[in-house]
Structures are given as C-alpha cells and as structure tokens.
mmCIF file of C-alpha atoms in Angstrom:
data_model
loop_
_atom_site.group_PDB
_atom_site.id
_atom_site.type_symbol
_atom_site.label_atom_id
_atom_site.label_comp_id
_atom_site.label_asym_id
_atom_site.label_seq_id
_atom_site.Cartn_x
_atom_site.Cartn_y
_atom_site.Cartn_z
ATOM 1 C CA MET P 149 2.762 -13.606 -9.397
ATOM 2 C CA LYS P 150 3.868 -11.051 -12.008
ATOM 3 C CA LYS P 151 3.806 -8.307 -9.392
ATOM 4 C CA LEU P 152 6.156 -10.295 -7.145
ATOM 5 C CA GLU P 153 8.707 -10.561 -9.963
ATOM 6 C CA SER P 154 8.491 -6.898 -10.991
ATOM 7 C CA ASP P 155 11.529 -4.635 -11.140
ATOM 8 C CA TYR P 156 9.578 -2.024 -9.138
ATOM 9 C CA ILE P 157 9.401 -2.160 -5.350
ATOM 10 C CA GLU P 158 5.868 -0.740 -5.232
ATOM 11 C CA GLU P 159 4.614 -3.555 -7.470
ATOM 12 C CA ARG P 160 6.366 -6.211 -5.371
ATOM 13 C CA LEU P 161 4.921 -4.711 -2.162
ATOM 14 C CA PHE P 162 1.487 -4.693 -3.795
ATOM 15 C CA GLY P 163 2.041 -8.328 -4.801
ATOM 16 C CA LEU P 164 2.790 -9.200 -1.178
ATOM 17 C CA PHE P 165 -0.400 -7.457 -0.063
ATOM 18 C CA LEU P 166 -2.396 -9.306 -2.724
ATOM 19 C CA THR P 167 -0.849 -12.546 -1.490
ATOM 20 C CA SER P 168 -2.039 -11.767 2.044
ATOM 21 C CA VAL P 169 -5.669 -11.516 0.906
ATOM 22 C CA SER P 170 -5.543 -14.296 -1.697
ATOM 23 C CA SER P 171 -7.419 -17.562 -1.326
ATOM 24 C CA ARG P 172 -4.256 -19.130 -2.819
ATOM 25 C CA ARG P 173 -1.972 -17.530 -0.208
ATOM 26 C CA ASP P 174 -0.210 -20.741 0.889
ATOM 27 C CA GLU P 175 0.375 -21.853 -2.707
ATOM 28 C CA ILE P 176 1.887 -18.474 -3.606
ATOM 29 C CA LEU P 177 4.084 -18.400 -0.495
ATOM 30 C CA THR P 178 5.683 -21.715 -1.458
ATOM 31 C CA SER P 179 6.111 -20.826 -5.148
ATOM 32 C CA GLU P 180 9.420 -20.365 -6.958
ATOM 33 C CA ALA P 181 8.513 -16.699 -7.493
ATOM 34 C CA ILE P 182 8.829 -16.151 -3.747
ATOM 35 C CA LEU P 183 11.457 -18.696 -2.764
ATOM 36 C CA GLN P 184 13.988 -17.680 -5.398
ATOM 37 C CA ASN P 185 13.237 -13.966 -5.583
ATOM 38 C CA ASN P 186 16.454 -12.025 -5.077
ATOM 39 C CA LYS P 187 14.871 -8.645 -5.851
ATOM 40 C CA PHE P 188 13.321 -8.257 -2.405
ATOM 41 C CA SER P 189 14.688 -5.400 -0.293
ATOM 42 C CA ALA P 190 14.934 -5.570 3.502
ATOM 43 C CA VAL P 191 11.462 -4.078 3.973
ATOM 44 C CA GLU P 192 9.986 -6.513 1.448
ATOM 45 C CA LYS P 193 11.565 -9.431 3.294
ATOM 46 C CA GLU P 194 10.010 -8.120 6.521
ATOM 47 C CA TYR P 195 6.634 -7.853 4.778
ATOM 48 C CA LEU P 196 6.994 -11.358 3.338
ATOM 49 C CA SER P 197 7.754 -12.714 6.807
ATOM 50 C CA PHE P 198 4.669 -10.940 8.147
ATOM 51 C CA VAL P 199 2.465 -12.386 5.379
ATOM 52 C CA LYS P 200 3.864 -15.887 5.997
ATOM 53 C CA THR P 201 3.553 -15.910 9.777
ATOM 54 C CA GLU P 202 0.653 -13.472 10.285
ATOM 55 C CA LYS P 203 2.466 -12.425 13.460
ATOM 56 C CA GLU P 204 3.436 -8.937 14.502
ATOM 57 C CA ALA P 205 5.830 -7.201 12.145
ATOM 58 C CA PRO P 206 8.069 -4.136 12.416
ATOM 59 C CA ALA P 207 5.916 -1.030 12.903
ATOM 60 C CA ARG P 208 6.534 0.301 9.381
ATOM 61 C CA VAL P 209 5.427 -2.972 7.758
ATOM 62 C CA GLN P 210 2.416 -3.293 10.033
ATOM 63 C CA ALA P 211 1.385 0.291 9.216
ATOM 64 C CA ALA P 212 1.829 -0.201 5.461
ATOM 65 C CA HIS P 213 -0.261 -3.359 5.535
ATOM 66 C CA GLU P 214 -2.983 -1.840 7.701
ATOM 67 C CA THR P 215 -3.186 1.178 5.397
ATOM 68 C CA ALA P 216 -3.640 -1.121 2.392
ATOM 69 C CA GLN P 217 -6.305 -2.986 4.352
ATOM 70 C CA LEU P 218 -8.185 0.296 4.800
ATOM 71 C CA PHE P 219 -8.328 0.528 1.005
ATOM 72 C CA TYR P 220 -9.353 -3.120 0.737
ATOM 73 C CA GLU P 221 -12.428 -2.427 2.880
ATOM 74 C CA ASN P 222 -13.686 -0.020 0.183
ATOM 75 C CA PHE P 223 -11.939 -1.130 -3.013
ATOM 76 C CA HIS P 224 -12.220 -4.808 -3.768
ATOM 77 C CA PRO P 225 -12.260 -6.817 -5.838
ATOM 78 C CA ILE P 226 -9.093 -5.161 -7.072
ATOM 79 C CA GLY P 227 -9.199 -4.518 -10.808
ATOM 80 C CA THR P 228 -6.774 -2.542 -12.945
ATOM 81 C CA VAL P 229 -8.352 0.788 -11.913
ATOM 82 C CA GLU P 230 -8.230 0.036 -8.179
ATOM 83 C CA ALA P 231 -4.673 -1.298 -8.486
ATOM 84 C CA GLY P 232 -3.553 2.287 -9.133
ATOM 85 C CA LEU P 233 -4.681 3.298 -5.652
ATOM 86 C CA TYR P 234 -2.650 0.551 -4.001
ATOM 87 C CA LEU P 235 0.383 1.188 -6.210
ATOM 88 C CA MET P 236 0.277 4.870 -5.281
ATOM 89 C CA TRP P 237 0.238 3.910 -1.601
ATOM 90 C CA PHE P 238 3.132 1.475 -1.912
ATOM 91 C CA THR P 239 5.120 4.068 -3.906
ATOM 92 C CA ILE P 240 4.669 6.563 -1.073
ATOM 93 C CA PHE P 241 5.427 3.876 1.519
ATOM 94 C CA ALA P 242 8.680 2.926 -0.254
ATOM 95 C CA GLU P 243 9.752 6.565 -0.255
ATOM 96 C CA LEU P 244 8.862 6.997 3.416
ATOM 97 C CA THR P 245 10.907 3.885 4.179
ATOM 98 C CA ASN P 246 13.877 5.125 2.148
ATOM 99 C CA ASN P 247 13.779 8.394 4.088
ATOM 100 C CA ARG P 248 13.432 6.493 7.384
ATOM 101 C CA GLN P 249 10.118 8.147 8.164
ATOM 102 C CA ASN P 250 7.490 6.477 10.313
ATOM 103 C CA ILE P 251 3.840 6.142 9.406
ATOM 104 C CA LYS P 252 2.120 7.697 12.373
ATOM 105 C CA ASN P 253 -1.416 8.226 11.070
ATOM 106 C CA LYS P 254 -2.580 5.393 8.799
ATOM 107 C CA ASN P 255 -6.047 6.875 8.363
ATOM 108 C CA ALA P 256 -4.642 10.230 7.259
ATOM 109 C CA TRP P 257 -2.275 8.599 4.757
ATOM 110 C CA ALA P 258 -5.102 6.421 3.408
ATOM 111 C CA ALA P 259 -7.485 9.369 3.075
ATOM 112 C CA ALA P 260 -4.868 11.525 1.357
ATOM 113 C CA ILE P 261 -3.833 8.777 -1.055
ATOM 114 C CA GLU P 262 -7.456 8.073 -1.957
ATOM 115 C CA TYR P 263 -8.198 11.775 -2.462
ATOM 116 C CA VAL P 264 -5.162 12.328 -4.706
ATOM 117 C CA TRP P 265 -5.969 9.122 -6.623
ATOM 118 C CA HIS P 266 -9.524 10.349 -7.337
ATOM 119 C CA LYS P 267 -8.200 13.780 -8.370
ATOM 120 C CA LEU P 268 -5.631 12.254 -10.742
ATOM 121 C CA ARG P 269 -8.511 10.341 -12.335
ATOM 122 C CA ASN P 270 -10.474 13.632 -12.699
ATOM 123 C CA GLU P 271 -13.202 12.422 -10.364
ATOM 124 C CA LYS P 272 -15.114 14.914 -8.255
ATOM 125 C CA VAL P 273 -14.658 14.177 -4.579
ATOM 126 C CA SER P 274 -14.721 16.350 -1.495
ATOM 127 C CA GLN P 275 -11.956 16.372 1.072
ATOM 128 C CA SER P 276 -14.476 16.464 3.898
ATOM 129 C CA ASN P 277 -16.337 13.401 2.578
ATOM 130 C CA ILE P 278 -13.187 11.286 2.302
ATOM 131 C CA ALA P 279 -11.753 12.601 5.574
ATOM 132 C CA GLY P 280 -15.009 11.703 7.328
ATOM 133 C CA ARG P 281 -14.912 8.179 5.991
ATOM 134 C CA TYR P 282 -11.470 7.694 7.542
ATOM 135 C CA GLY P 283 -12.408 9.430 10.793
ATOM 136 C CA ILE P 284 -10.053 12.403 10.457
ATOM 137 C CA SER P 285 -10.521 16.145 9.976
ATOM 138 C CA ALA P 286 -10.329 17.742 6.544
ATOM 139 C CA SER P 287 -7.452 19.926 7.757
ATOM 140 C CA THR P 288 -5.429 16.871 8.833
ATOM 141 C CA MET P 289 -6.121 15.242 5.497
ATOM 142 C CA GLY P 290 -5.073 18.451 3.741
ATOM 143 C CA LYS P 291 -1.617 18.275 5.355
ATOM 144 C CA TYR P 292 -1.202 14.690 4.194
ATOM 145 C CA VAL P 293 -2.484 15.506 0.693
ATOM 146 C CA LYS P 294 0.274 18.109 0.441
ATOM 147 C CA SER P 295 2.816 15.513 1.565
ATOM 148 C CA VAL P 296 1.536 12.986 -1.010
ATOM 149 C CA ASN P 297 1.637 15.563 -3.794
ATOM 150 C CA ASP P 298 5.176 16.628 -2.825
ATOM 151 C CA ARG P 299 6.341 13.024 -2.935
ATOM 152 C CA LEU P 300 4.686 12.314 -6.272
ATOM 153 C CA GLN P 301 6.450 15.252 -7.955
#
C-alpha cells in the first residue's frame, strides 16, 4: 500500500505489480489508496486497468508486466533486497515510456537488468550464465546492459 502512495513512479508501478501477484489483490484494488490516488500517470492508469481486468493491455504495459513476471519466476518472495531489482526495472520502464520507446525484447531487458543489479551489489555473475537463463545470446544482453547503464547514469 505504501508503494502505491509513493511520490515516485517506479515505486507506484512496483506497487501495481505487487498487487497483481498478491493474495489480497481484490481488497487492494478496492482500497482508498487506489480509488483516490491522484498521483497515477497515464501509464499507471493503464497498468491499474490491466491489473483489475486481467485483460489485454497496451503493448508497453503488457511488456513491463511480463518482464516483471520473468523476475518473479526467479526472485520471490520479494524482500527488501529483491525489491531493488524490480525498482530498477520500473525505473528503466518509466524512462522508456517517457521517451516513447517500445519494449521489443522482454528477455533481453530482464537479463540486462538482473545482470546490472547483481553487479551493483558486487556479486560475481557471468553474462553468459544470465543470458542463457533468459534464452538470449551474451552479445544481445551486452547491448541491453549498455542501454541500462546509460539510462541509470
């Protein structure tokens, strides 16, 4: 609930994702925090609609959600450490949205975000290992890692 009321778009987007996987989803979706939230941007309103209806959403929202789901397959339950991975993704997604860029390769974005997240935490990981887990080449992941790093600067 705190994430949904945050001043930061990446935290609100993360809150919407958490809502989608919560056992208390329906309760959260009818809460005051959602119904009276005037901080939501257009993309957040699209994401909220997607979480409520579970029907097809605009491509950018669908891609953002599916990318977060890729993380959820490997990183749940979501504690404070894992939350950083998701927040990094939603930060990048918000910037891509602001620049009107499409998310064409969800697996590449997910792999790159995870790799950069591990590196920022000083954990030893190999690009080829992470790329393999997401079914992409290390060279493709390398291009996306560069894009993530450029956006995080």
